[in-house]
């Protein structure tokens, strides 16, 4: 590996990250909440560290190899996750240990949304803003990673959108150069964030809450400035805004770009992944709402639809906002919603899970295998919109599913071995690997009661899920480190 270029990139990342602490500093000055010292000191320290790493190798130029790319991508999340924990650990008003601070930071950057904090309503405004901002920055990092970086390395959900794929998105890049791709995605992401904040403001939030929640909505993160999450506002209008933007954020951002460029909403309807995504959201919303009404969880249809629709969209898109305690719902509903998070949103979106495109291709592969039993000599390629999917892509999808299930099982067993009950372990690992946040059992409200070893395992699980497993696991192979 080219250590000098890696140090140069990490140094630049740290310097850029130090600049992102300016908004929390401004918030601390506005509200005079006492958090100024923590953010200012961390900003200065991180900036100096970045300069220390970057300056000696600033003139070094070298193209990144695939091996370097894997390492840089992982280090992007690990380094920023560790550094991002510093303001939370230093600030005296936030009673977090080092482990809890790192857990909270990684949860924010990976847009998982699992928290160890309680009493959010009484925390300094600067800390609340910072948590939301972490998710927003992580969400943008995920988009650029998925659309602009991972295809170059041959990994990630967006590799499925190559030239062989049908529909409007026929290449893994939406612009000839990576820098242009990133710029286009920033504009879309920023535009959605501003639109979401304005919609929240007009729906009844104050400006602080509106922008804070727009950050975590568009990033599909789920952090809130209140312990009761979206339920704090008890507003159907605010919940409708959240639903609308959660759905938008779960769509492939490259598809947003194509629709915006052509100014044609039909672009969405010609995409097979979007059609499955929309169908799944509609179906799960109907099932949950009807079940809630039939079992008298809520007294009327309007409440059943309101709470059922919101929680179905929130959990399926892996956002994790709450307007009700879904873990207390009867029968199979909590388990159903957790299982839906395994599918998640579209490839190239800020959502977690295995991604809808993989679910779609796996479904078609299962149907092909069943038909193959009846017609053993027939050649039946998997097709999307009339185009054949290469067998290499299908093998990659099956490989991803196998590794996902195997890794999930191992991590869940480790968590159980550390003293966590089965329901809590299953839902916690699912929430981490799917970047969902809320779970069942002991973690239905937050993760504060878990032991430090469990939190470290779950932190690894969120990073594993965010980097789509292979990107991280490849670093643990002997071949990666062999010269």
Short mmCIF file of C-alpha atoms in Angstrom, two decimals, residues 64 66 145 147-155 162 172-173 178:
data_model
loop_
_atom_site.label_atom_id
_atom_site.label_comp_id
_atom_site.label_asym_id
_atom_site.label_seq_id
_atom_site.Cartn_x
_atom_site.Cartn_y
_atom_site.Cartn_z
CA UNK A 64 -4.80 4.96 -5.49
CA UNK A 66 -7.76 -0.94 -5.33
CA UNK A 145 -19.31 6.14 -1.25
CA UNK A 147 -22.28 5.97 -6.19
CA UNK A 148 -18.83 7.44 -6.75
CA UNK A 149 -16.30 5.34 -4.84
CA UNK A 150 -17.42 1.73 -4.30
CA UNK A 151 -18.09 1.03 -8.01
CA UNK A 152 -14.43 1.83 -8.66
CA UNK A 153 -13.48 -0.82 -6.11
CA UNK A 154 -15.97 -3.33 -7.49
CA UNK A 155 -18.07 -3.56 -4.32
CA UNK A 162 -23.70 -1.11 -14.60
CA UNK A 172 -22.36 3.43 -11.94
CA UNK A 173 -21.48 7.13 -12.29
CA UNK A 178 -15.90 11.43 -9.72
#
